[in-house]
Amino acid sequence: MNKKLYLFLFCLLLLPLFIFAQEAGLPEVAPPTIITELAVLAGLSLLPYVVMLLTSYVKIVIVLSLLRNALGVQQSPPNQVINGIALLMTIYVMFPTASQMYEKSREFIHKQPPTELFSGPTAAYMIEIADQAKEPMRQFLERNTLNKHIATFYQLAYKSLPETFRPSLKQTDFIILIPAFITSQLKAAFEIGVLIYLPFFVIDMVTSNILLAMGMMMLSPLTIALPLKLLLLVMVDGWTLLIQGLVLTFR
């Protein structure tokens, strides 16, 4: 299990590369240059954004944040806890995809890698691994993206790209799948957020009307509504149901 987890994290490291990966062998290049070092560092700097945007992280962290806002507590759980839960659930959701990516590129990974990190052969080696492992990620994005969003970004790309690129443009290209996946996840997250807000909104409305009818206008409705919201969340085991539901939304 630990070995597979390490392989999963390694696959995440390669995600910035598969977007631009090309089918090519390892070329013979010169020793590391400043350009090569900057390129490798730039790829590593993109890793957090890749984890956030190309995985289940976006939907999970937004839904958890909306739940906290619906409860009316701004700092409980804190942002660090929400991000930690979202990251852990992301690993849980993405593990099957990462395993498939490893299986696709296992033979090439086991070859002797270049000894120097900041070198041309190392960059080519990582790009080749990413090229062989990109199909499972493509399939994950397709499964969890709305078709109408794919069609929308295909039309945008077709209009904006030069004419020489248009004949080879496909709806399964990463330049189309990635933004379509992000917008699909945002749409789904806010749809779930609306459903989360409804019962807590009812509690707020009922509490406010009761206090107004009793003439207790000086008492903040939040003082009464917050314990009721927490009681409702605990009684239905809300955190477990929400996390379970979020995980099951991914295919």
Coordinates of C-alpha atoms in Angstrom, one line a residue:
M1 CA 0.0 0.0 0.0
N2 CA 2.8 2.4 0.9
K3 CA 4.6 1.7 -2.4
K4 CA 1.5 2.4 -4.4
L5 CA 1.0 5.7 -2.4
Y6 CA 4.5 6.8 -3.3
L7 CA 3.9 5.9 -6.9
F8 CA 0.7 7.9 -6.8
L9 CA 2.5 11.0 -5.5
F10 CA 5.1 10.5 -8.2
C11 CA 2.4 10.4 -10.9
L12 CA 1.1 13.7 -9.5
L13 CA 4.6 15.2 -10.0
L14 CA 4.4 14.2 -13.6
L15 CA 1.0 15.8 -14.3
P16 CA 2.3 19.2 -15.5
L17 CA 4.3 17.4 -18.1
F18 CA 1.6 15.1 -19.7
I19 CA -0.3 18.1 -20.9
F20 CA 2.5 19.0 -23.3
A21 CA 4.0 15.5 -23.7
Q22 CA 4.9 14.4 -27.2
E23 CA 5.6 11.0 -28.5
A24 CA 9.4 11.0 -28.9
G25 CA 12.4 9.0 -27.7
L26 CA 15.0 10.3 -25.4
P27 CA 17.3 12.6 -27.3
E28 CA 21.0 13.0 -26.8
V29 CA 21.4 16.5 -25.3
A30 CA 24.1 18.6 -23.8
P31 CA 24.8 18.8 -20.0
P32 CA 22.3 20.9 -17.9
T33 CA 21.9 24.5 -18.9
I34 CA 20.3 27.4 -17.1
I35 CA 17.3 27.0 -19.5
T36 CA 16.9 23.4 -18.5
E37 CA 17.0 24.2 -14.8
L38 CA 14.5 26.9 -15.2
A39 CA 12.2 24.6 -17.2
V40 CA 12.4 21.9 -14.5
L41 CA 11.8 24.4 -11.7
A42 CA 8.8 25.9 -13.6
G43 CA 7.3 22.4 -14.0
L44 CA 7.7 21.8 -10.3
S45 CA 6.1 25.2 -9.4
L46 CA 3.0 24.2 -11.4
L47 CA 2.5 21.1 -9.3
P48 CA 0.2 22.7 -6.6
Y49 CA -2.1 24.2 -9.4
V50 CA -2.2 20.8 -11.2
V51 CA -3.3 19.0 -8.0
M52 CA -6.0 21.6 -7.4
L53 CA -7.3 21.9 -11.0
L54 CA -6.9 18.5 -12.5
T55 CA -8.2 16.4 -9.7
S56 CA -11.2 16.1 -7.4
Y57 CA -9.8 18.7 -5.1
V58 CA -11.7 21.7 -6.4
K59 CA -15.2 20.3 -5.9
I60 CA -14.4 18.8 -2.5
V61 CA -12.8 21.9 -1.0
I62 CA -15.6 24.2 -2.3
V63 CA -18.4 22.0 -0.9
L64 CA -16.7 21.7 2.5
S65 CA -16.3 25.5 2.6
L66 CA -19.9 26.1 1.6
L67 CA -21.0 23.8 4.4
R68 CA -19.0 25.8 6.9
N69 CA -20.5 29.0 5.7
A70 CA -24.0 27.5 5.8
L71 CA -23.5 26.6 9.4
G72 CA -22.6 30.2 10.2
V73 CA -19.2 29.5 11.7
Q74 CA -16.4 31.2 9.9
Q75 CA -13.4 29.5 11.6
S76 CA -14.5 26.0 12.5
P77 CA -13.2 23.9 11.0
P78 CA -10.3 26.1 10.1
N79 CA -9.0 26.4 6.5
Q80 CA -6.1 24.1 7.2
V81 CA -8.4 21.3 8.3
I82 CA -10.7 21.8 5.3
N83 CA -7.7 21.8 2.9
G84 CA -6.3 18.7 4.6
I85 CA -9.6 16.8 4.3
A86 CA -9.9 17.8 0.7
L87 CA -6.4 16.7 -0.1
L88 CA -6.8 13.4 1.6
M89 CA -10.1 12.7 -0.2
T90 CA -8.4 13.8 -3.5
I91 CA -5.8 11.1 -2.9
Y92 CA -8.6 8.6 -2.2
V93 CA -10.5 9.5 -5.4
M94 CA -7.4 9.7 -7.7
F95 CA -5.7 6.6 -6.5
P96 CA -7.3 4.3 -9.1
T97 CA -6.3 6.7 -11.9
A98 CA -2.8 7.0 -10.6
S99 CA -2.5 3.2 -10.4
Q100 CA -3.5 3.0 -14.1
M101 CA -1.0 5.7 -15.0
Y102 CA 1.7 3.8 -13.3
E103 CA 0.8 0.5 -15.0
K104 CA 0.9 2.3 -18.4
S105 CA 4.4 3.7 -17.8
R106 CA 5.8 1.0 -15.5
E107 CA 8.1 -0.5 -18.1
F108 CA 9.7 2.8 -19.0
I109 CA 9.9 3.9 -15.3
H110 CA 12.0 0.8 -14.5
K111 CA 14.6 1.8 -17.1
Q112 CA 17.8 3.4 -15.9
P113 CA 16.9 7.1 -15.3
P114 CA 19.4 9.9 -15.8
T115 CA 21.6 10.5 -12.8
E116 CA 21.3 14.3 -12.8
L117 CA 18.0 16.0 -12.0
F118 CA 18.6 19.3 -13.8
S119 CA 19.6 17.9 -17.2
G120 CA 18.2 17.5 -20.7
P121 CA 18.0 13.7 -20.5
T122 CA 16.0 14.0 -17.2
A123 CA 13.5 16.3 -18.7
A124 CA 13.1 14.1 -21.8
Y125 CA 12.8 11.0 -19.5
M126 CA 10.0 12.6 -17.5
I127 CA 8.2 13.8 -20.6
E128 CA 8.3 10.3 -22.0
I129 CA 6.9 8.9 -18.8
A130 CA 4.1 11.5 -18.8
D131 CA 3.3 10.7 -22.5
Q132 CA 2.9 7.0 -21.7
A133 CA 0.8 7.7 -18.6
K134 CA -1.5 10.4 -19.9
E135 CA -4.4 8.2 -21.2
P136 CA -5.8 7.2 -17.8
M137 CA -5.9 10.9 -16.8
R138 CA -7.6 11.8 -20.1
Q139 CA -10.2 9.2 -19.4
F140 CA -10.8 10.5 -15.9
L141 CA -11.3 14.0 -17.2
E142 CA -13.7 12.7 -19.9
R143 CA -15.8 10.7 -17.4
N144 CA -16.2 13.7 -15.0
T145 CA -16.8 16.4 -17.5
L146 CA -20.2 17.5 -18.9
N147 CA -20.5 17.0 -22.7
K148 CA -21.9 20.5 -23.2
H149 CA -18.9 22.0 -21.6
I150 CA -16.6 20.0 -23.8
A151 CA -18.5 21.2 -26.9
T152 CA -18.3 24.8 -25.7
F153 CA -14.6 24.8 -25.2
Y154 CA -14.1 22.9 -28.4
Q155 CA -15.9 25.8 -30.3
L156 CA -13.8 28.4 -28.4
A157 CA -10.6 26.6 -29.2
Y158 CA -11.6 26.2 -32.9
K159 CA -12.2 29.9 -33.2
S160 CA -9.2 31.1 -31.3
L161 CA -6.5 28.7 -32.6
P162 CA -4.7 29.4 -35.9
E163 CA -6.2 27.7 -39.0
T164 CA -3.2 25.3 -39.2
F165 CA -4.2 23.7 -35.9
R166 CA -7.9 23.4 -36.5
P167 CA -7.9 20.2 -38.6
S168 CA -6.1 18.2 -35.9
L169 CA -8.2 19.6 -33.0
K170 CA -10.2 17.0 -31.2
Q171 CA -12.6 17.2 -28.2
T172 CA -10.4 14.8 -26.3
D173 CA -7.4 17.1 -26.4
F174 CA -6.2 18.3 -23.0
I175 CA -6.5 21.9 -24.1
I176 CA -10.2 21.3 -24.3
L177 CA -10.8 18.8 -21.5
I178 CA -9.0 20.7 -18.8
P179 CA -11.0 23.9 -18.8
A180 CA -14.2 21.9 -19.4
F181 CA -13.4 19.7 -16.4
I182 CA -12.8 22.7 -14.2
T183 CA -16.1 24.4 -15.1
S184 CA -18.0 21.1 -14.7
Q185 CA -16.5 20.7 -11.2
L186 CA -17.4 24.2 -10.2
K187 CA -20.9 23.8 -11.5
A188 CA -21.4 20.6 -9.6
A189 CA -19.8 22.0 -6.4
F190 CA -22.2 25.0 -6.3
E191 CA -25.2 22.7 -7.1
I192 CA -24.3 20.7 -4.0
G193 CA -23.8 23.9 -2.1
V194 CA -27.4 25.0 -2.8
L195 CA -28.8 21.7 -1.5
I196 CA -26.6 22.1 1.6
Y197 CA -27.9 25.6 2.3
L198 CA -31.6 24.8 2.0
P199 CA -32.1 23.0 5.4
F200 CA -29.9 25.6 7.3
F201 CA -31.8 28.4 5.5
V202 CA -35.1 27.0 6.8
I203 CA -33.7 26.9 10.3
D204 CA -32.6 30.5 10.1
M205 CA -36.0 31.6 8.8
V206 CA -38.0 29.8 11.4
T207 CA -35.7 31.0 14.2
S208 CA -35.9 34.6 13.0
N209 CA -39.7 34.5 12.7
I210 CA -40.1 33.0 16.2
L211 CA -37.9 35.6 17.8
L212 CA -39.7 38.4 16.0
A213 CA -43.1 37.0 17.0
M214 CA -42.0 36.8 20.7
G215 CA -40.7 40.4 20.5
M216 CA -37.1 39.3 21.2
M217 CA -35.6 41.5 18.5
M218 CA -32.5 42.3 20.5
L219 CA -31.5 38.6 20.6
S220 CA -29.4 37.6 17.5
P221 CA -31.1 34.7 15.6
L222 CA -27.7 33.2 15.1
T223 CA -27.4 32.6 18.8
I224 CA -30.4 30.2 18.6
A225 CA -30.0 28.9 15.1
L226 CA -26.3 27.8 15.4
P227 CA -26.9 25.1 18.1
L228 CA -29.9 23.8 16.1
K229 CA -27.8 23.6 12.9
L230 CA -25.0 21.8 14.7
L231 CA -27.6 19.4 16.3
L232 CA -29.0 18.7 12.8
L233 CA -25.6 18.1 11.3
V234 CA -24.6 15.7 14.2
M235 CA -27.9 13.8 14.2
V236 CA -27.7 12.9 10.5
D237 CA -24.0 12.3 10.6
G238 CA -23.6 15.1 8.0
W239 CA -19.9 15.1 7.6
T240 CA -19.7 11.4 6.8
L241 CA -22.7 11.5 4.4
L242 CA -21.3 14.6 2.6
I243 CA -17.8 13.1 2.1
Q244 CA -19.3 9.8 1.0
G245 CA -21.5 11.5 -1.4
L246 CA -18.7 13.6 -2.8
V247 CA -16.5 10.6 -3.4
L248 CA -19.3 8.7 -5.1
T249 CA -19.9 11.6 -7.6
F250 CA -16.6 10.8 -9.3
R251 CA -16.5 8.0 -11.9

